[in-house]
Coordinates of C-alpha atoms in Angstrom, one line a residue:
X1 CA 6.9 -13.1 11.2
X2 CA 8.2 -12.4 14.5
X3 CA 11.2 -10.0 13.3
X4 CA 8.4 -8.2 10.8
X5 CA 6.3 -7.4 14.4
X6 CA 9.3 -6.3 15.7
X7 CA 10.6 -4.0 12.9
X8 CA 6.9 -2.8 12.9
X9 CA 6.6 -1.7 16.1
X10 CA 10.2 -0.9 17.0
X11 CA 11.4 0.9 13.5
X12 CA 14.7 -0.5 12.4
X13 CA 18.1 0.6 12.0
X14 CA 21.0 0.0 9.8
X15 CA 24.8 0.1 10.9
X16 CA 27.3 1.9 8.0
X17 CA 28.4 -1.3 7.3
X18 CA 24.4 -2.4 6.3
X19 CA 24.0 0.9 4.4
X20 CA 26.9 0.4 2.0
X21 CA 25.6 -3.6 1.7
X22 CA 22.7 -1.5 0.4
X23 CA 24.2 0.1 -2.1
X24 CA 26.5 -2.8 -3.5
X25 CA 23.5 -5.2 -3.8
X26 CA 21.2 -2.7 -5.4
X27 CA 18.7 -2.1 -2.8
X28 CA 15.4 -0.6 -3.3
X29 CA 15.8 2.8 -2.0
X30 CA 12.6 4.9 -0.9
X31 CA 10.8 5.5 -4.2
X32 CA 8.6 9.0 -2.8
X33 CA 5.3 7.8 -4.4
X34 CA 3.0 7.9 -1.3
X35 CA 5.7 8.7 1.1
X36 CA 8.8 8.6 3.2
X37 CA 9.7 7.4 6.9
X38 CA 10.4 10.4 9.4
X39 CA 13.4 10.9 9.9
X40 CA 14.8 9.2 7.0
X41 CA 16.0 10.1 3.6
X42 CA 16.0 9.1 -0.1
X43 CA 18.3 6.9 0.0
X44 CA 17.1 5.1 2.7
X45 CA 16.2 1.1 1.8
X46 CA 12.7 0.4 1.4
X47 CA 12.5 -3.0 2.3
X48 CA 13.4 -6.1 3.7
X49 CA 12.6 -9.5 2.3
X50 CA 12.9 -11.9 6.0
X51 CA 13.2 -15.4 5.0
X52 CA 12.3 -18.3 7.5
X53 CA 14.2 -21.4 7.6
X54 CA 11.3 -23.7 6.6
X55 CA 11.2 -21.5 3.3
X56 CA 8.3 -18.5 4.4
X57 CA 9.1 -14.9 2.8
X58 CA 7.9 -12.2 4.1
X59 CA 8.6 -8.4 3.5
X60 CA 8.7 -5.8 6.0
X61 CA 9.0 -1.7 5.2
X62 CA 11.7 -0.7 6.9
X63 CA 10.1 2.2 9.0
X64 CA 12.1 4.8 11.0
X65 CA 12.1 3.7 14.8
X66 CA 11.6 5.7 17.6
X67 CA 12.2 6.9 21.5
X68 CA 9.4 4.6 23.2
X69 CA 11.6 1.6 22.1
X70 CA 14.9 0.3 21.0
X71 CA 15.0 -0.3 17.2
X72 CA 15.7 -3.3 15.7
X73 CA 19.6 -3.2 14.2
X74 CA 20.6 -4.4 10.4
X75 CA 24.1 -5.2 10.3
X76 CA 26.2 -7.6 8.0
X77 CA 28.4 -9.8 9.7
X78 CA 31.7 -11.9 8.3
X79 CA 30.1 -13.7 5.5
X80 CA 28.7 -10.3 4.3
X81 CA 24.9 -11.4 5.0
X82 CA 22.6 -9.1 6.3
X83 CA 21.6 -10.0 10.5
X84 CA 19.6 -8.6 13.2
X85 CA 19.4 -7.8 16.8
X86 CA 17.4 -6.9 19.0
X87 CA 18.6 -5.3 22.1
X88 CA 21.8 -6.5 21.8
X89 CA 20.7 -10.1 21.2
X90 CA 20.9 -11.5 17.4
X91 CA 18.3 -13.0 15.7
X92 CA 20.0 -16.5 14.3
X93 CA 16.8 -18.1 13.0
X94 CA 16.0 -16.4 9.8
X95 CA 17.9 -15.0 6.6
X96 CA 17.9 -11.1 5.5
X97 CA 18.1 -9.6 2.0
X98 CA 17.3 -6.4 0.8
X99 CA 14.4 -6.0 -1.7
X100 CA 16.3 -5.0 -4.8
X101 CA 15.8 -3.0 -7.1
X102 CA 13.6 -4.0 -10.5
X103 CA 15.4 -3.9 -13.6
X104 CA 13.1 -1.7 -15.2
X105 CA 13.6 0.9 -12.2
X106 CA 16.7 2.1 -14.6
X107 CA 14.7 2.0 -18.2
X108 CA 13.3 4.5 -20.2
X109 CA 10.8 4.6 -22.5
X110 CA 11.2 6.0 -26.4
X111 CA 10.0 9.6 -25.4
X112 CA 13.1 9.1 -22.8
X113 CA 11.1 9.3 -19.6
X114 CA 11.9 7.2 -17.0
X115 CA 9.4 3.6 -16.4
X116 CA 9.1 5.0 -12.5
X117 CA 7.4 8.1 -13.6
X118 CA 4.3 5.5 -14.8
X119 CA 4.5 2.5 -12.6
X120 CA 6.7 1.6 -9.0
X121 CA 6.7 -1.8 -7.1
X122 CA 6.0 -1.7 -3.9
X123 CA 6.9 -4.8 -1.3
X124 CA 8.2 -7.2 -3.8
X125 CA 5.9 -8.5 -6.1
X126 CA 3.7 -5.6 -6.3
X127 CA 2.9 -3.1 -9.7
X128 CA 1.4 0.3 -8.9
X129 CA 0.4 2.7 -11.8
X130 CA -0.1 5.8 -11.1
X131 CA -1.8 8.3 -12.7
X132 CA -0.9 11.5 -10.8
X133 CA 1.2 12.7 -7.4
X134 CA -0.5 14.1 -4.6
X135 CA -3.8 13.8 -3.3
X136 CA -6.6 17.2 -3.4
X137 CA -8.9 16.3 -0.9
X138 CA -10.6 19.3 1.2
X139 CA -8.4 18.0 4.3
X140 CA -5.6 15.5 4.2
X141 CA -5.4 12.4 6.4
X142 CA -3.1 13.4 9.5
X143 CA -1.2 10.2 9.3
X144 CA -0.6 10.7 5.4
X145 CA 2.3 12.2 3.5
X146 CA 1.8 12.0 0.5
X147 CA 1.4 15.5 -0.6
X148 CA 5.0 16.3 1.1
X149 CA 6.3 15.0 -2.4
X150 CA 3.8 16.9 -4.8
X151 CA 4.4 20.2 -6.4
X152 CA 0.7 21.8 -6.2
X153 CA 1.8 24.0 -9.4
X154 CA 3.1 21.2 -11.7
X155 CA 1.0 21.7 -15.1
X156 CA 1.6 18.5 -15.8
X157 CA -1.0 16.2 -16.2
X158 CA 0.2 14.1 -13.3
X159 CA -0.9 15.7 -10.2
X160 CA -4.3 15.7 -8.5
X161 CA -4.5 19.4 -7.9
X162 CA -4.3 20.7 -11.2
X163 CA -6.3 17.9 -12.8
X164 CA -8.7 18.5 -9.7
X165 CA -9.0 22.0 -11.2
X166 CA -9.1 21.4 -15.4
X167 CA -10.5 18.2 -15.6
X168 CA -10.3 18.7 -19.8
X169 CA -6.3 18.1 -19.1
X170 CA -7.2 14.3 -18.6
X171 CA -9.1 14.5 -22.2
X172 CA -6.3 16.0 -24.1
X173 CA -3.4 14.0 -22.7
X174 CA -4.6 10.5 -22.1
X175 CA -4.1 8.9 -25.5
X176 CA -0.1 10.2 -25.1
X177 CA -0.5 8.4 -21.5
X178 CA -1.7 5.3 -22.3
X179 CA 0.8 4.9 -25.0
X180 CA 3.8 6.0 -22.3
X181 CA 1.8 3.3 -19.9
X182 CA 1.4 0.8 -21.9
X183 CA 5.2 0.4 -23.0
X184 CA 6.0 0.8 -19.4
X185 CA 3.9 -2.0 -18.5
X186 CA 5.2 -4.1 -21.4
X187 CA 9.0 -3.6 -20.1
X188 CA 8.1 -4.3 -16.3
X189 CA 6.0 -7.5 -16.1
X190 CA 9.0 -9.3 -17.4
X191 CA 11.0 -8.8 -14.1
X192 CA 12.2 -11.6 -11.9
X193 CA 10.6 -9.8 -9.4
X194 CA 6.5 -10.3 -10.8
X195 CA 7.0 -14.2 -11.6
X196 CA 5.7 -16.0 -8.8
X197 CA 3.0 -13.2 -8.2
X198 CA 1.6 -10.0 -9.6
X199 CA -0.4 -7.7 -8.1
X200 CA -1.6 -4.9 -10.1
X201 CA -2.8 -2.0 -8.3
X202 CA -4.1 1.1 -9.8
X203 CA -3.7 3.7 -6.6
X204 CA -3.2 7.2 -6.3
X205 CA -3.8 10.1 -3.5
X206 CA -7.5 11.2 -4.4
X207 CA -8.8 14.2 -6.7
X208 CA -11.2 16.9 -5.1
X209 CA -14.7 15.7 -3.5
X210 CA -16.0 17.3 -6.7
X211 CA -14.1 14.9 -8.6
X212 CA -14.6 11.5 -7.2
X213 CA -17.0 10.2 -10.0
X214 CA -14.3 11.4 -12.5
X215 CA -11.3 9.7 -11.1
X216 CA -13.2 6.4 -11.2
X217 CA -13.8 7.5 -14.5
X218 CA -10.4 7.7 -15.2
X219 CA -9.5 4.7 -13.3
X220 CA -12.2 2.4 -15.3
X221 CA -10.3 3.9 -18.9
X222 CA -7.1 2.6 -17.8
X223 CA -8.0 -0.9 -16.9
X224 CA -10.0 -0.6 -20.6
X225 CA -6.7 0.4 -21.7
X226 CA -4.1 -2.2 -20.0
X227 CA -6.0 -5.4 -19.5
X228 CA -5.2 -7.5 -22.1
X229 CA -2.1 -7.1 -21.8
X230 CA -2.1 -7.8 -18.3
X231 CA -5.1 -10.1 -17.2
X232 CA -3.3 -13.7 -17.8
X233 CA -0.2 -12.5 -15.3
X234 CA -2.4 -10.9 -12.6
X235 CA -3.2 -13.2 -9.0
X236 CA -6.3 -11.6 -8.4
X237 CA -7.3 -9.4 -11.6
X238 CA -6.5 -5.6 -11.3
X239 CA -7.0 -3.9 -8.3
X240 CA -8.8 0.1 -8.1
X241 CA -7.8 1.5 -4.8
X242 CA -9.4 5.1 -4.8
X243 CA -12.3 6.8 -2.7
X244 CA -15.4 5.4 -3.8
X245 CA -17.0 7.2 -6.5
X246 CA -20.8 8.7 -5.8
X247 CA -22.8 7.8 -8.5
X248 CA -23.6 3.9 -8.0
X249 CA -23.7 3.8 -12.3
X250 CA -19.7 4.4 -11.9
X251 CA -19.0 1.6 -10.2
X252 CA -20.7 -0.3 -12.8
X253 CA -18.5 1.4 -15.3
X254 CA -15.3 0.4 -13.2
X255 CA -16.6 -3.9 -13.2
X256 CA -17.6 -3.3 -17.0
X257 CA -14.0 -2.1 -17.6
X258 CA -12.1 -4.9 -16.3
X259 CA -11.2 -4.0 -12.6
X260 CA -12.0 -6.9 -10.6
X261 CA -11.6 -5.5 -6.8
X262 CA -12.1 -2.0 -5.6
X263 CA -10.4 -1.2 -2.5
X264 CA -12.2 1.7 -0.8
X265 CA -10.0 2.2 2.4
X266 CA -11.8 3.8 5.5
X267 CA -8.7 4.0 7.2
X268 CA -10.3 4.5 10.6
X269 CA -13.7 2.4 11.6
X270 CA -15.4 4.4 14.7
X271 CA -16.1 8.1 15.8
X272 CA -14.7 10.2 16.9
X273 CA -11.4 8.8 15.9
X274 CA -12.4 8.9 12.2
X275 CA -13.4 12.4 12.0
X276 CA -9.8 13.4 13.9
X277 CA -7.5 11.7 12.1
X278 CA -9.6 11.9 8.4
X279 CA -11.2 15.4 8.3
X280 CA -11.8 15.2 5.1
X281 CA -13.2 11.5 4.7
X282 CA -15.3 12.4 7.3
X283 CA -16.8 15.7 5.3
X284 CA -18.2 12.6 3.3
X285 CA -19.2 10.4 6.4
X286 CA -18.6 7.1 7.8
X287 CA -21.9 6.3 6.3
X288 CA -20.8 7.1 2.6
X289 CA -18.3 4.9 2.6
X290 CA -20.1 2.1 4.5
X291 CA -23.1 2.0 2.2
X292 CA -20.5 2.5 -1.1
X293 CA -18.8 -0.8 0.3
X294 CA -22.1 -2.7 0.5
X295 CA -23.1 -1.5 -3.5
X296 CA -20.0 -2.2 -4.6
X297 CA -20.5 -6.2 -3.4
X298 CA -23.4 -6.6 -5.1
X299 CA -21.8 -5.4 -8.4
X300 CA -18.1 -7.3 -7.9
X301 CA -19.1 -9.7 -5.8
X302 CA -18.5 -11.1 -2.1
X303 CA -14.5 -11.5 -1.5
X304 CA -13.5 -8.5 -4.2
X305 CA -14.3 -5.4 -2.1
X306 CA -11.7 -4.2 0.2
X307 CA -11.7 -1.7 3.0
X308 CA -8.3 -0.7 5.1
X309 CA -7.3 0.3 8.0
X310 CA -4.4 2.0 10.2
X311 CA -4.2 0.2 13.4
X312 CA -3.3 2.4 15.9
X313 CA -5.6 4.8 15.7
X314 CA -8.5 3.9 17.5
X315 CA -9.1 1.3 20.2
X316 CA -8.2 -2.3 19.1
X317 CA -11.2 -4.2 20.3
X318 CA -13.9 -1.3 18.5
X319 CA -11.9 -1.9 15.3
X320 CA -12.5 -5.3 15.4
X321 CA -16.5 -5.2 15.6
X322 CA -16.2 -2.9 12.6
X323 CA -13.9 -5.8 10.3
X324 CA -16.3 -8.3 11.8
X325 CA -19.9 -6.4 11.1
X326 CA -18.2 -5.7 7.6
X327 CA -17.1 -9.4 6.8
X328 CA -20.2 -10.5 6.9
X329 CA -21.3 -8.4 3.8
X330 CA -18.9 -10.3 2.1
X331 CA -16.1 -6.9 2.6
X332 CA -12.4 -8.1 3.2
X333 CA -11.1 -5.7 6.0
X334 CA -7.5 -5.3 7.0
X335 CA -5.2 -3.3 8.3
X336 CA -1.7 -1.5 8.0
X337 CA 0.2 -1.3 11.4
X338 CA 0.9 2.6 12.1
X339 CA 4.2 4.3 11.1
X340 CA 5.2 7.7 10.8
X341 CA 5.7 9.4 7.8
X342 CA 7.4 12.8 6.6
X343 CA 4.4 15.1 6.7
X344 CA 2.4 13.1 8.7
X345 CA 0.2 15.1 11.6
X346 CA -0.3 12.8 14.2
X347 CA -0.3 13.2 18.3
X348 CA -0.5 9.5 18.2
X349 CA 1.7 6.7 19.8
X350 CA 2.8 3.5 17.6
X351 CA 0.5 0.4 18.6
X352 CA 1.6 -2.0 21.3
X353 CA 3.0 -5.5 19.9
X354 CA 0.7 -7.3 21.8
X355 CA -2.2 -5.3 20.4
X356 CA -0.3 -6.3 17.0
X357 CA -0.5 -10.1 17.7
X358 CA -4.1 -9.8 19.0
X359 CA -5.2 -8.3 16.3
X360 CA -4.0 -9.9 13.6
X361 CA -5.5 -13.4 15.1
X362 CA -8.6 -12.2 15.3
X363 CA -8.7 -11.0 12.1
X364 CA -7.8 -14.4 10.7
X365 CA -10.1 -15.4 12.7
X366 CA -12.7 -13.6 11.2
X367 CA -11.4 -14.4 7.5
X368 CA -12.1 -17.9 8.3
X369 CA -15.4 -17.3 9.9
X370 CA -16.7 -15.7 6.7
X371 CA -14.7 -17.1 4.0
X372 CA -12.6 -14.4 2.8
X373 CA -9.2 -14.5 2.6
X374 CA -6.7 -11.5 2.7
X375 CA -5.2 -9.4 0.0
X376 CA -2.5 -10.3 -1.9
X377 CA 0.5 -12.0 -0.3
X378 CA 3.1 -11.9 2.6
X379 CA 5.7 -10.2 0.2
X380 CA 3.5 -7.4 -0.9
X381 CA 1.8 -5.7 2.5
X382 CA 4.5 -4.8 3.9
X383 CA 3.3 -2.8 6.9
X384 CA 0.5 -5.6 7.3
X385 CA 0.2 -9.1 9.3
X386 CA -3.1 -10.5 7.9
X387 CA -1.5 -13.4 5.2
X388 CA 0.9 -14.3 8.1
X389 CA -1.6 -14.7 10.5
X390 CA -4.1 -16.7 7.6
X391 CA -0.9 -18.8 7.0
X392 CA -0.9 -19.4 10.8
X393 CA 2.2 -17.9 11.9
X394 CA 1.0 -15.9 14.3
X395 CA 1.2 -17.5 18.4
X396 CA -0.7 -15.0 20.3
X397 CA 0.8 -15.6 23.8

């Protein structure tokens, strides 16, 4: 947990030597679905999986580092396993791997399209489908890149501008999509990788304001669509992660459909932080998504609404009032620690790794108080601390 803080804060480096490992053991490489580190490229790995000695995974993105400090370095040594160092000074107490791969990254469907074009993993034990590229909000999130990646012309179906624009695309093409998904889906949950856990997330960048009660629209039709053949391999059921949808009678639509949890991620908790870094979440208000967090409990339930955060952005001790007034609604808050993306607009420095650890322990803290636990596992957030710090392996000193 220690070398995940560090890699975290610091970025993290690989030697030639680490890079061709990489390559040899069939490393995940960046996959371009929500974004990629500055300063990196495609071929960059995407993850590490740290392993304790007393048998604790965890997985850590392996974000670019940076001038305010030394980066943490990957290199293989005589045995050809992957170790690391920190200023000079190796780390002897844990074991490094890269996240490889999934099988099905290199299969194709029968219309000959490729599995990744429908569903990604993300971290290890993660499955992501999603349904378009890019996100068509008024004003994108300065810390987000995901639209760096997205062709704003593409006429095909899967990209939120044009579907933002002809909704009646959606209509006419999703029977042909859910056919493509579902054999997707079919070939992938098979994989080593979704065996101990599998966490189902339907995410994508969001359509236009205009738009929002259609994509949960769309979003609800999918999980109608996938369930049973998903629901008896899923951890927590499947997972929406969208901005919330304005008519209340959609949400309904999304519980009735078979999503379990909604995620509705604020991203940043106080003004005026969150209109700077979200201009166009705020257009829609802190209060919008605040109140939409508090419907959607009583219609999921306490412990199945989800709110996120970027820590880093705003003062640490404000952000914690806002996870701690919103826990007691029964809303699981948590957070991603800040990295820099391709694309990304920030004027912004990384958080400190004591703000990391202090953080983190109050937010288990606050898990405990009000009986929620965090999302998913240790080897699926993979820029968050909150199952390490539930599993207690956090020491704030």
């Amino acid at each position: 947990t220690l070398l995940k803080i560090e890699i975290l804060v610091r970025g993290v480096e690989f030697t030639q030597n680490a890079l061709e490992k990489a390559k040899n053991d069939n490393a995940k490489i960046q996959n371009l679905v929500y974004n990629m580190p500055e300063n990196s490229n495609i071929y960059r790995p995407q993850e590490l999986l740290i392993k304790g000695k007393d048998g604790y995974s965890t997985v850590v993105s392996c974000i670019t580092s940076h001038c305010e400090e030394s980066a943490v370095i990957v290199d293989v040594n005589y045995k050809n396993e992957l170790f690391a160092s920190i200023d000079n000074k190796n780390i002897d107490d844990v074991i490094i791997e890269f996240v490889k791969e999934p099988n099905y990254y290199s299969r194709t469907i029968s219309n000959g399209e490729i599995l990744k074009k429908y569903i990604s993993a993300c971290g290890y034990d993660e499955l992501n489908i999603l349904p378009w590229k890019g996100c068509a909000i008024s004003k994108v999130c300065k810390f987000c890149g995901v639209n760096t990646f997205c062709d704003k012309n593409d006429n095909e179906i899967f990209n939120a501008h044009t579907l933002s624009k002809n909704i009646y695309i959606w209509e006419s093409k999703k029977e042909e999509y859910f056919n493509n998904l579902n054999e997707a889906i079919e070939i992938a949950i098979d994989d080593e990788c979704y065996q101990e856990h599998m966490h189902l997330i339907i995410i994508s960048g969001n359509l236009s304001e205009e738009c929002l009660d259609f994509q949960s629209k769309i979003y609800a039709e999918i999980a109608e669509n996938i369930k049973s053949k998903v629901t008896n391999k899923l951890s927590e059921g499947i997972v929406a992660v969208m901005t919330p949808p304005k008519d209340v009678n959609m949400l309904i639509k999304m519980r009735d459909s078979g999503i379990q949890i909604v995620v509705f991620n604020l991203e940043v908790g106080n003004e005026p932080w969150f209109s700077k870094y979200c201009p166009g979440k705020s257009e829609l208000g802190l209060d919008f998504f605040e109140n939409k967090l508090k419907q959607a409990v009583d219609i999921f339930g306490k412990g199945n609404v989800w709110t996120n955060f970027v820590l880093g952005l705003e003062p640490v001790d404000k952000l914690i009032e806002v996870c701690r007034e919103l826990a007691k609604f029964g809303i699981v808050p948590g957070a991603n620690v800040l990295h820099f993306d391709k694309g990304n607009q920030l004027d912004c420095s990384r958080p400190k790794k004591e703000d990391v650890l202090y953080f983190f322990t109050e937010l288990s803290k606050i898990y405990r108080e009000n009986n929620i636990k965090p999302y998913y596992c240790s080897k699926a957030l993979r820029t968050s601390l909150s199952n390490e710090a539930f599993d207690g392996r956090i020491i704030n000193e």
